[in-house]
Amino acid sequence: MKFNTVTIKDIAKALGLSTSTVSRALRGGYEISEETKKIVLEYAEKINYRPNPIALSLKERRSHSIGVVVSEIANNFFSQAINGVESVAYNRDYHVIITQSHERFDREVMNVEHLASRSVDGLLISLSSESSDISYLKSLHDKGLPMVFFDRITEEIHTHRVIADNLKGSFEATEYLISLGHKRIAHITNASHLSITRERLEGYKAALQRYQLPFNEDYVKHGKSQGIEQEEIDQAIRELFELPEPPEAIFIAQDKLSLFCLMAIKKLAPAHLEDIAIAGFTNANVVDLFSPSITAVRQPAFDMGKTATELLLQLIESKRPVEEFQTKVFNTELIFTNSHRISG
Amino acid sequence: MKFNTVTIKDIAKALGLSTSTVSRALRGGYEISEETKKIVLEYAEKINYRPNPIALSLKERRSHSIGVVVSEIANNFFSQAINGVESVAYNRDYHVIITQSHERFDREVMNVEHLASRSVDGLLISLSSESSDISYLKSLHDKGLPMVFFDRITEEIHTHRVIADNLKGSFEATEYLISLGHKRIAHITNASHLSITRERLEGYKAALQRYQLPFNEDYVKHGKSQGIEQEEIDQAIRELFELPEPPEAIFIAQDKLSLFCLMAIKKLAPAHLEDIAIAGFTNANVVDLFSPSITAVRQPAFDMGKTATELLLQLIESKRPVEEFQTKVFNTELIFTNSHRISG
DNA sequence: TTGAAAGCGCTAACAT
DNA sequence: ATGTTAGCGCTTTCAA
């Protein structure tokens, strides 16, 4: 089971040179005569020599690859962000290794440790909804593994962060629902310790307050930690509509939750389909097709992925320890669809 | 930039043993005394020793990881298939490295070569729509790299394959459209050299023939090789509706194309929204929400991913060269939504 | 039962 | 300008 059978040794032997000369010639070392260089390069080309990256990693302690940890690639936000990551990484000759935590803490730890032990040069992480104790990350970070957090970030580790302006995005969405004349607005969101959950809840509250609407605890539904089951959202919707004063509008704080929520309403509350207003975070690019329609809070996922990667590569390639960290905040966009005008 | 600072050498030094003894003790070599074993294991545990997988890979020529190459993780079929892959791989202690070709041949080659040179133990591939010359894969396969094709397969490499029953799925979808009374049925599909394209086109033709409808070349639209642009589908839809006899129904051969197609119709032919019937391959799990509605041909993506991985691990772990290869064919499911009854 | 030494592919300090 | 050698972390003959 060996490919890449061709090694530097083979070239050296064939050309009657030493391995070090060959090595230097291949990487264009200036001490090598043009002639030798030429011979070596031509021969290497001829026999299709490829350096063995594993040997390189072992030696150099780096791999020219970065690891990405997200909860679900099936989430539109993440798959778009990953495309942004790749666009930067490939241009700068880094490989991207994608892993999913499926919102589970143990999976996240396992992925991170595997990536670290495989000598990825850095990590791009969006925390799973189960991850509250992140000391395992902290210790890797302390040991010098560069990392950048995006989307679901933590304050506990001092490094670059890339997020959307969750507070503003939520405020605007809620405000929009209020502008439609609704007063009873529910909020469906993630596990409460996630950064995005807190910020989006804050935006929702801020809008209520701004328009002097009361905040009602009963209108807020947190997905359980796993938060990726239709079941859970069905239950939340049921409870909301069983309230003595059911909501007239719903604001949802996350991509998959938004879709589950539309499904749940269609299934469980068809009578309300026409009159309930829905807004929610989602990066689905077929949002125009949805019925019931939803006003989408869209994050610039691609750009966020790009920026996070640029920051990470900056950390990785910096000669001296970086002391100044940035938190880049991206604006969200509120997207109105006219599908309810067409089909409802 | 070194983590994993703890090596076998450290343990050996601390315990006054040789590295080889420690190595053997750690992997439970039977020649080591119980006592030494115990001491070593306890100490290793205490200082949190983790073997360096890179060193292992260099030595053993394998990595206990498998590579996956798909065109787009944002495609529902693929993200679901990958979940199936992971479910098997993690249970058997393999890591999964996901890469995307974005329907580009050069990206595919680059990914495959990177994976191979990183000593993945095997490859799970669904070809990009640009990939017609796959000699680069053939040569890796000849050198002994185990690979299993799924979804977009090739006949040129003799190995296991996992596909859906594309012919039957297409036949049933087309038949369903015919059963609604439609006679002019268009077909929108991928690049013509892909296996799935051929098979699905065949199914479509077979259904037409079975019900004695004429096959009309003008009703068939192939996405260009890149096939992942809304633009392209818009153009196809425009052309179809400009025909003297525009289609009454459309059958679409692929996940993303189906969604693009719904968007295009909504945008460009709103007048037809109520009367055109649409069926298409898609694994979107929010298909119930779509308006216009679509009858979905759904592939058992998760199971296909699982099976492909089981076959691959079988190849990887087989002691002797495998000579007998299987092509596993999975049934598709036709899913009817009632959303057009509710909203239209 | 344990240790010494070689080697996986490559680079780099140290000769020459 | 080129060669010799050691070493990255680990396993595995071969010796003791």
XYZ file of C-alpha atoms (C1' of nucleotides) in Angstrom:
720
model
C 0.000 0.000 0.000
C 2.536 2.612 -0.950
C 2.052 5.248 -3.572
C 4.459 8.027 -4.029
C 7.112 5.372 -4.281
C 9.470 8.004 -5.565
C 11.493 9.606 -2.820
C 14.343 12.024 -2.671
C 16.598 9.083 -2.099
C 15.637 7.579 -5.444
C 16.504 10.786 -7.195
C 19.787 11.048 -5.329
C 20.757 7.524 -6.218
C 19.792 7.864 -9.849
C 21.735 11.086 -10.222
C 24.680 10.171 -8.071
C 24.022 13.003 -5.654
C 23.361 13.171 -1.955
C 19.836 13.479 -0.630
C 20.543 16.852 0.861
C 21.710 18.237 -2.447
C 18.572 16.966 -4.069
C 16.447 18.390 -1.304
C 18.078 21.776 -1.628
C 17.881 21.747 -5.394
C 14.185 20.972 -5.252
C 13.437 23.851 -2.990
C 15.655 26.134 -4.993
C 18.327 26.574 -2.367
C 20.646 29.350 -3.558
C 23.803 27.405 -2.741
C 23.180 24.871 -5.465
C 24.708 25.321 -8.901
C 22.290 26.121 -11.651
C 23.367 23.063 -13.502
C 22.685 20.605 -10.707
C 19.439 22.317 -9.979
C 18.349 21.900 -13.549
C 19.279 18.237 -13.701
C 17.481 17.483 -10.461
C 14.350 19.410 -11.358
C 14.113 17.813 -14.740
C 14.563 14.354 -13.401
C 12.068 14.946 -10.611
C 9.587 16.176 -13.133
C 10.220 13.212 -15.340
C 9.562 10.599 -12.703
C 6.739 12.657 -11.267
C 8.247 13.178 -7.856
C 5.946 14.465 -5.126
C 7.253 15.332 -1.699
C 5.690 13.321 1.079
C 3.710 15.771 3.195
C 3.636 13.407 6.125
C 7.383 13.359 6.395
C 7.308 17.110 6.131
C 4.744 17.450 8.877
C 6.700 15.202 11.148
C 9.764 17.283 10.662
C 8.345 20.754 10.535
C 5.565 20.395 12.986
C 3.194 21.934 10.551
C 1.087 20.746 7.707
C -0.071 23.701 5.675
C -3.598 22.754 6.488
C -6.250 24.241 8.713
C -9.051 22.514 10.506
C -12.653 23.641 10.573
C -15.105 22.539 13.234
C -18.776 23.329 12.760
C -21.902 21.771 14.148
C -23.510 20.729 10.860
C -22.418 21.163 7.296
C -26.066 20.729 6.323
C -26.674 24.134 7.864
C -26.690 26.736 5.101
C -24.784 29.255 7.111
C -21.946 26.832 7.711
C -21.686 25.438 4.221
C -21.509 28.961 2.858
C -18.964 29.994 5.465
C -16.863 26.966 4.572
C -16.871 28.031 0.957
C -15.479 31.347 2.086
C -12.830 29.549 4.097
C -11.801 27.463 1.129
C -11.640 30.443 -1.186
C -8.949 32.042 0.935
C -7.157 28.898 1.994
C -6.686 27.481 -1.478
C -5.330 30.750 -2.770
C -2.719 30.701 -0.082
C -1.940 27.027 -0.514
C -3.542 25.704 2.592
C -5.722 22.669 2.721
C -8.972 22.688 4.585
C -10.149 19.813 6.721
C -13.825 19.982 7.571
C -15.353 18.241 10.553
C -18.789 18.272 12.189
C -19.656 18.125 15.853
C -23.358 17.424 15.297
C -23.938 19.715 18.269
C -22.243 17.224 20.547
C -19.496 18.118 22.934
C -17.736 14.754 22.766
C -17.621 14.905 18.980
C -16.225 18.379 19.089
C -13.450 17.397 21.479
C -12.630 14.361 19.426
C -12.463 16.368 16.208
C -10.349 19.102 17.694
C -7.895 16.680 19.240
C -7.606 14.731 16.059
C -6.965 17.875 14.078
C -4.414 19.118 16.575
C -2.549 15.846 16.691
C -2.516 15.814 12.922
C -0.645 19.062 13.100
C -3.135 21.366 11.526
C -1.573 24.771 11.628
C -4.664 26.382 13.013
C -8.301 25.950 13.866
C -11.506 27.676 12.841
C -14.241 26.914 15.316
C -17.883 27.500 15.832
C -18.826 25.879 19.124
C -21.386 23.126 19.452
C -24.473 23.924 21.447
C -23.343 21.502 24.134
C -19.968 23.139 24.621
C -19.907 25.134 27.800
C -16.669 23.879 29.309
C -14.014 24.735 26.788
C -10.955 24.234 28.920
C -9.722 21.638 26.439
C -9.565 24.374 23.814
C -7.991 26.768 26.198
C -5.187 24.391 26.909
C -4.506 23.845 23.215
C -4.553 27.567 22.721
C -2.133 28.053 25.587
C 0.188 25.551 23.996
C 0.285 27.751 20.938
C -2.306 26.366 18.533
C -3.680 29.352 16.640
C -7.458 29.492 16.570
C -10.156 31.841 15.419
C -13.744 31.619 16.587
C -16.631 32.449 14.369
C -20.387 32.616 14.805
C -20.578 30.809 18.128
C -17.710 32.335 19.971
C -16.388 32.421 23.502
C -15.035 35.202 25.656
C -12.870 32.789 27.563
C -10.177 32.479 24.964
C -8.334 35.541 23.920
C -8.080 35.458 20.136
C -9.658 36.781 16.945
C -13.397 36.441 16.580
C -15.743 36.810 13.646
C -19.429 37.292 14.206
C -22.509 38.828 12.723
C -24.089 41.783 14.422
C -26.552 39.508 16.110
C -28.006 42.135 18.329
C -28.762 44.492 15.477
C -30.015 41.715 13.220
C -32.417 40.530 15.878
C -33.492 44.019 16.721
C -34.326 44.778 13.111
C -36.228 41.559 12.585
C -38.253 42.046 15.735
C -38.807 45.670 14.901
C -40.107 44.653 11.508
C -42.606 42.273 13.074
C -43.692 45.037 15.392
C -44.066 47.425 12.442
C -46.586 44.997 10.993
C -48.717 45.746 14.018
C -47.972 42.651 16.071
C -47.660 42.894 19.792
C -47.315 39.307 20.923
C -44.058 38.118 19.460
C -42.531 34.773 20.342
C -38.851 33.953 20.187
C -37.461 30.509 19.400
C -33.791 30.053 19.987
C -30.843 27.785 20.865
C -29.176 26.569 24.004
C -28.915 29.489 26.351
C -25.182 29.514 26.975
C -24.242 30.050 23.330
C -23.026 33.502 22.461
C -25.410 33.805 19.532
C -28.336 32.864 21.735
C -27.593 35.575 24.254
C -27.008 38.259 21.675
C -30.057 37.473 19.637
C -32.242 37.307 22.692
C -30.908 40.700 23.694
C -31.757 42.167 20.296
C -35.254 40.792 20.575
C -35.700 42.247 24.042
C -34.257 45.574 22.987
C -36.792 45.909 20.199
C -39.671 45.051 22.509
C -38.481 47.626 24.966
C -37.922 50.267 22.323
C -41.557 49.933 21.299
C -42.777 49.553 24.837
C -43.993 46.017 24.509
C -43.803 43.780 27.549
C -41.306 40.951 27.624
C -43.044 37.680 28.347
C -40.950 34.707 29.414
C -43.591 32.312 28.086
C -42.968 33.492 24.568
C -39.312 32.419 24.615
C -38.497 28.823 23.725
C -34.990 27.436 23.996
C -34.081 24.366 22.011
C -32.447 21.777 24.207
C -28.726 21.432 23.870
C -28.937 19.040 20.943
C -31.281 21.462 19.254
C -31.348 19.759 15.917
C -34.543 17.799 16.114
C -37.842 18.629 14.480
C -39.548 17.033 17.478
C -38.354 19.716 19.813
C -39.617 22.555 17.705
C -42.955 20.872 17.196
C -43.317 20.815 20.942
C -42.371 24.480 21.245
C -44.920 25.490 18.623
C -47.609 23.428 20.299
C -46.952 25.106 23.609
C -46.994 28.543 22.068
C -50.330 28.029 20.412
C -51.840 26.588 23.547
C -51.133 29.747 25.482
C -54.179 31.750 26.462
C -52.824 34.532 24.308
C -50.958 32.808 21.491
C -48.317 34.796 19.622
C -49.141 36.739 16.469
C -45.585 36.618 15.239
C -42.457 34.564 15.758
C -38.821 35.503 15.586
C -36.425 32.572 15.240
C -32.770 32.795 16.113
C -31.143 30.173 13.910
C -30.980 28.671 10.458
C -32.204 25.144 11.015
C -34.601 26.197 13.719
C -36.236 28.566 11.245
C -36.894 25.791 8.773
C -38.110 23.403 11.440
C -40.364 26.116 12.681
C -41.971 26.696 9.291
C -42.533 22.957 9.003
C -44.030 22.796 12.463
C -46.418 25.662 11.874
C -47.546 24.239 8.580
C -48.148 20.893 10.187
C -49.509 21.828 13.595
C -51.134 25.190 13.153
C -52.397 25.312 9.593
C -55.215 27.572 10.698
C -52.658 30.233 11.576
C -50.755 29.967 8.323
C -52.278 33.061 6.847
C -52.065 35.384 9.772
C -48.895 34.576 11.652
C -45.840 36.596 10.734
C -42.481 34.896 10.806
C -38.982 36.242 10.782
C -35.822 34.342 11.453
C -32.147 33.862 10.928
C -31.563 31.715 7.870
C -29.075 31.540 5.072
C -31.186 29.247 2.934
C -30.893 30.541 -0.595
C -34.266 29.231 -1.583
C -36.074 31.300 0.966
C -38.194 32.729 -1.841
C -39.785 29.355 -2.292
C -41.024 28.948 1.242
C -44.632 28.894 2.143
C -45.412 30.027 4.773
C -43.081 32.818 3.933
C -40.410 34.038 6.236
C -38.558 37.297 6.500
C -34.971 36.257 6.619
C -32.134 37.613 8.659
C -29.207 36.672 6.505
C -25.585 36.615 7.597
C -22.769 37.257 5.136
C -21.568 33.717 5.687
C -19.105 33.568 2.813
C -17.400 36.789 3.841
C -17.352 35.749 7.456
C -15.609 32.516 6.486
C -13.149 34.465 4.375
C -12.337 36.928 7.086
C -11.985 34.289 9.768
C -9.521 32.470 7.552
C -7.527 35.579 6.794
C -7.228 36.280 10.483
C -6.210 32.704 11.165
C -3.533 32.688 8.496
C -2.279 35.941 9.900
C -1.891 34.283 13.289
C -0.268 31.242 11.780
C 2.203 33.123 9.691
C 3.041 35.838 12.129
C 6.674 35.791 13.169
C 6.090 37.132 16.623
C 3.314 36.285 19.072
C 0.202 38.270 18.291
C -1.019 40.332 21.202
C -3.766 42.387 19.666
C -6.936 40.569 18.837
C -9.864 41.747 16.848
C -13.527 40.966 16.861
C -14.903 41.534 13.391
C -18.602 42.219 13.309
C -20.568 41.817 10.104
C -23.894 43.369 9.286
C -26.830 41.123 8.687
C -29.354 41.753 5.986
C -33.107 41.612 6.319
C -34.614 39.899 3.317
C -38.263 40.245 2.450
C -39.878 37.779 0.157
C -43.047 38.410 -1.743
C -44.050 34.805 -1.869
C -46.917 35.298 0.561
C -48.289 37.875 -1.786
C -48.187 35.440 -4.657
C -49.331 32.258 -3.028
C -51.332 33.329 -0.018
C 4.523 25.396 17.937
C 4.573 21.948 19.424
C 1.769 20.352 21.345
C 1.841 16.748 22.250
C 5.175 17.480 23.786
C 5.016 14.146 25.508
C 6.662 11.422 23.476
C 7.577 7.861 24.065
C 11.074 9.018 24.691
C 9.956 11.112 27.626
C 8.239 8.165 29.165
C 11.246 5.980 28.586
C 13.561 8.472 30.200
C 11.316 9.060 33.168
C 10.922 5.368 33.806
C 14.458 4.318 33.004
C 13.296 2.070 30.173
C 14.050 1.941 26.489
C 11.726 3.459 23.946
C 11.030 0.088 22.439
C 9.916 -1.353 25.743
C 7.613 1.569 26.269
C 6.258 1.243 22.766
C 5.515 -2.428 23.248
C 4.010 -1.894 26.664
C 1.700 0.757 25.299
C 0.370 -1.455 22.592
C 0.100 -4.362 24.970
C 2.816 -6.449 23.421
C 2.628 -9.885 25.025
C 6.362 -10.080 25.611
C 6.312 -7.372 28.234
C 5.978 -8.222 31.899
C 2.706 -7.331 33.494
C 4.512 -5.183 35.952
C 6.342 -3.036 33.437
C 3.208 -2.740 31.384
C 1.313 -1.467 34.359
C 3.934 1.097 35.274
C 4.157 2.377 31.731
C 0.424 2.580 31.205
C -0.124 4.371 34.452
C 2.576 6.878 33.791
C 1.375 7.447 30.246
C -2.099 8.044 31.547
C -0.817 10.374 34.200
C 1.079 12.628 31.838
C -1.658 12.333 29.251
C 0.444 10.733 26.559
C -1.026 10.670 23.037
C 0.748 8.876 20.225
C 1.673 11.129 17.354
C -0.431 9.995 14.408
C 1.866 11.645 11.933
C 4.818 9.602 13.015
C 2.597 6.555 12.813
C 1.456 7.406 9.329
C 4.990 7.893 8.151
C 5.950 4.532 9.446
C 2.879 2.492 8.694
C 1.813 4.076 5.504
C -1.698 4.389 6.772
C -3.609 6.862 8.813
C -6.877 5.336 9.937
C -8.675 8.008 8.034
C -10.706 8.030 4.856
C -11.175 10.824 2.394
C -14.464 11.930 0.916
C -14.713 13.903 -2.299
C -18.049 15.392 -3.269
C -18.995 18.265 -5.493
C -20.784 20.404 -2.903
C -21.502 19.846 0.742
C -24.309 22.363 0.383
C -26.131 19.756 -1.678
C -28.603 17.970 0.589
C -27.900 14.600 -0.888
C -24.208 14.898 -0.145
C -24.475 16.307 3.334
C -26.826 13.485 4.256
C -24.578 10.900 2.641
C -21.627 12.280 4.580
C -23.551 11.842 7.801
C -23.968 8.216 6.853
C -20.267 7.949 6.154
C -19.385 9.410 9.520
C -21.789 7.165 11.370
C -19.928 4.097 10.182
C -16.427 5.521 10.213
C -16.535 6.809 13.757
C -17.826 3.510 15.061
C -14.892 1.785 13.500
C -12.388 4.376 14.626
C -11.710 6.008 11.326
C -11.561 9.701 10.777
C -13.334 11.315 7.889
C -11.812 14.079 5.830
C -14.353 15.926 3.706
C -13.418 17.871 0.596
C -15.406 19.583 -2.146
C -14.651 19.770 -5.840
C -17.206 22.483 -6.577
C -17.878 20.603 -9.803
C -14.389 21.398 -11.013
C -11.985 18.846 -12.340
C -8.833 20.621 -11.170
C -10.187 20.894 -7.647
C -11.091 17.248 -7.650
C -7.607 16.197 -8.747
C -6.019 18.460 -6.198
C -8.184 17.099 -3.399
C -7.636 13.498 -4.332
C -3.895 13.892 -4.594
C -3.699 15.707 -1.339
C -5.716 13.008 0.366
C -3.633 10.258 -1.175
C -0.347 11.860 -0.263
C -1.643 12.322 3.265
C -2.043 8.588 3.376
C -5.747 8.293 3.698
C -6.471 4.607 3.769
C -9.205 4.881 1.192
C -11.361 7.199 -0.833
C -15.089 7.728 -1.239
C -15.798 9.604 -4.426
C -18.649 11.117 -6.288
C -17.240 12.593 -9.491
C -17.462 16.246 -10.383
C -19.485 17.104 -13.436
C -16.324 18.136 -15.236
C -14.568 14.819 -14.663
C -14.511 12.799 -17.822
C -10.846 11.811 -17.914
C -10.280 9.922 -14.719
C -6.956 8.345 -15.525
C -5.463 10.065 -12.505
C -7.825 8.049 -10.329
C -7.164 4.908 -12.249
C -3.476 5.187 -11.626
C -3.981 5.678 -7.905
C -6.298 2.726 -7.898
C -3.753 0.626 -9.719
C -1.176 1.541 -7.120
C -3.462 0.040 -4.533
C -5.452 2.909 -3.074
C -8.846 1.481 -2.145
C -11.748 3.511 -3.448
C -15.510 3.252 -3.629
C -17.626 5.324 -5.973
C -21.045 6.541 -5.044
C -23.774 8.469 -6.823
C -21.689 9.675 -9.759
C -19.767 6.592 -10.616
C -17.563 5.362 -13.425
C -17.361 2.100 -15.264
C -13.703 2.601 -15.975
C -12.457 1.632 -12.564
C -13.213 -1.779 -11.297
C -14.326 -1.431 -7.697
C -17.385 -1.240 -5.456
C -20.107 1.193 -6.406
C -23.117 2.568 -4.582
C -25.923 4.188 -6.492
C -29.615 4.847 -6.405
C -31.862 3.148 -8.885
C -31.786 6.201 -11.059
C -33.561 4.634 -13.960
C -36.468 3.472 -11.877
C -36.644 6.700 -9.909
C -36.794 8.727 -13.091
C -39.275 6.391 -14.665
C -41.617 6.677 -11.714
C -41.384 10.438 -11.539
C -42.027 10.833 -15.235
C -44.802 8.280 -15.100
C -46.405 10.253 -12.310
C -46.350 13.425 -14.362
C -47.894 11.521 -17.240
C -50.564 10.134 -14.915
C -51.599 13.704 -14.193
C -52.499 13.952 -17.845
C -49.462 15.806 -19.105
C -48.027 14.996 -22.487
C -45.314 17.594 -22.968
C -42.754 16.891 -20.299
C -39.423 18.648 -20.183
C -36.277 17.259 -18.617
C -33.581 19.365 -16.988
C -30.403 17.581 -16.133
C -26.611 17.643 -15.641
C -23.557 17.332 -17.807
C -24.173 14.515 -20.220
C -21.193 12.318 -19.477
C -22.117 11.764 -15.827
C -23.485 8.352 -14.986
C -26.474 9.800 -13.168
C -27.317 11.983 -16.133
C -27.402 9.060 -18.528
C -29.413 6.834 -16.251
C -31.965 9.455 -15.353
C -32.399 10.461 -18.949
C -32.968 6.841 -19.806
C -35.653 6.505 -17.160
C -37.367 9.586 -18.487
C -37.270 8.259 -22.040
C -38.474 4.840 -20.961
C -41.534 6.335 -19.311
C -42.352 8.406 -22.379
C -42.046 5.348 -24.531
C -44.094 3.181 -22.211
C -46.949 5.636 -22.525
C -46.362 6.242 -26.187
C -45.375 9.827 -25.892
C -42.873 11.200 -28.378
C -39.384 12.077 -27.236
C -38.559 15.640 -28.123
C -34.931 16.765 -28.000
C -36.011 20.371 -27.426
C -37.479 19.446 -24.083
C -34.162 18.261 -22.716
C -31.844 20.818 -21.164
C -28.366 19.936 -19.986
C -26.672 22.148 -17.451
C -23.191 23.058 -18.609
C -20.384 21.277 -16.890
C -20.229 23.708 -14.016
C -23.952 23.230 -13.579
C -24.201 25.057 -10.314
C -25.404 28.439 -11.401
C -28.893 29.812 -11.169
C -28.185 31.736 -14.356
C -27.976 28.601 -16.420
C -31.282 27.253 -15.251
C -32.979 30.583 -15.778
C -31.864 30.416 -19.363
C -33.143 26.861 -19.761
C -36.527 27.778 -18.346
C -36.751 30.797 -20.624
C -36.016 28.664 -23.657
C -38.557 26.064 -22.655
C -41.340 28.574 -22.268
C -40.486 30.251 -25.525
C -41.063 27.043 -27.430
C -44.112 27.007 -29.687
C -45.428 24.213 -27.526
C -44.111 24.884 -24.040
C -43.967 21.991 -21.594
C -46.813 21.230 -19.216
C -44.571 19.465 -16.780
C -40.900 19.302 -15.885
C -38.802 16.500 -14.519
C -35.489 17.566 -13.005
C -32.611 15.218 -12.521
C -30.718 16.670 -9.590
C -30.973 18.199 -6.151
C -29.673 21.697 -6.690
C -31.088 21.894 -10.180
C -34.521 21.177 -8.764
C -34.312 24.099 -6.388
C -32.914 26.417 -9.023
C -35.673 25.352 -11.303
C -38.394 26.188 -8.801
C -36.803 29.580 -8.316
C -36.572 30.164 -12.030
C -40.178 29.269 -12.674
C -41.382 31.437 -9.856
C -39.362 34.318 -11.173
C -39.674 33.951 -14.919
C -42.948 32.191 -15.518
C -45.245 33.225 -12.678
C -48.197 32.837 -15.000
C -47.506 29.116 -15.189
C -47.111 28.627 -11.458
C -50.564 27.151 -11.028
C -50.638 24.795 -13.922
C -47.158 23.425 -14.416
C -46.363 20.145 -12.703
C -42.886 19.614 -11.357
C -41.075 16.525 -10.229
C -37.419 16.213 -9.491
C -34.611 14.568 -7.613
C -34.048 16.340 -4.340
C -33.118 15.402 -0.815
C -34.143 18.717 0.670
C -35.923 17.916 3.888
C -38.026 21.019 3.734
C -39.641 20.041 0.475
C -43.024 20.411 2.143
C -42.445 24.121 2.376
C -41.875 24.745 -1.283
C -44.205 26.726 -3.406
C -44.482 25.946 -6.272
C -44.645 22.447 -4.971
C -42.510 19.672 -6.291
C -42.892 15.931 -6.252
C -39.587 14.740 -4.916
C -37.516 11.768 -5.947
C -35.586 11.134 -2.780
C -32.495 8.992 -2.498
C -31.658 7.170 0.725
C -28.557 9.296 1.071
C -27.674 8.370 4.621
C -27.858 4.662 3.899
C -25.928 5.061 0.700
C -23.156 6.819 2.594
C -23.189 4.089 5.208
C -23.003 1.303 2.699
C -20.286 2.943 0.663
C -18.214 3.305 3.814
C -18.779 -0.281 4.866
C -17.614 -1.444 1.468
C -14.594 0.807 1.618
C -13.559 -0.385 5.061
C -13.968 -3.909 3.827
C -11.519 -3.159 1.005
C -9.127 -1.421 3.346
C -9.096 -4.125 5.949
C -9.125 -7.098 3.653
C -6.016 -9.231 3.987
C -5.978 -10.398 0.431
C -6.691 -8.406 -2.726
C -10.415 -8.190 -3.351
C -11.450 -9.512 -6.743
C -15.205 -9.469 -6.539
C -16.829 -6.091 -6.687
C -20.401 -5.168 -6.025
C -22.668 -2.455 -7.264
C -25.257 -1.730 -4.604
C -28.422 -0.200 -5.950
C -30.809 1.628 -3.638
C -34.438 2.337 -4.251
C -35.576 5.903 -4.488
C -38.784 7.130 -2.973
C -41.359 9.340 -4.614
C -42.606 11.940 -2.182
C -45.802 13.835 -2.772
C -46.440 17.030 -0.953
C -49.822 18.537 -0.449
C -48.562 22.052 -0.233
C -50.076 23.020 -3.565
C -53.421 22.000 -2.216
C -52.981 24.218 0.781
C -51.448 27.230 -0.798
C -52.544 27.177 -4.391
C 11.699 -9.706 29.188
C 14.266 -5.849 27.655
C 17.539 -2.881 24.858
C 20.119 -1.092 20.717
C 19.697 0.302 16.283
C 17.729 1.013 11.874
C 14.441 3.183 9.119
C 9.853 5.642 7.318
C 10.990 10.781 3.920
C 12.617 14.863 4.641
C 15.510 19.042 6.176
C 19.310 21.531 8.166
C 23.419 22.182 10.907
C 27.818 21.088 10.242
C 31.472 19.539 7.674
C 34.449 19.661 3.441
C 28.754 23.754 -4.234
C 28.044 19.383 -2.268
C 28.162 15.568 1.233
C 27.567 13.609 6.058
C 24.862 13.173 9.791
C 21.357 13.627 13.060
C 16.774 13.820 14.139
C 11.286 14.549 13.893
C 8.113 9.996 16.903
C 7.320 5.633 16.320
C 7.757 0.421 15.394
C 10.387 -3.514 14.684
C 14.021 -6.606 13.649
C 17.942 -8.403 15.881
C 20.743 -9.204 19.986
C 21.331 -9.996 24.650
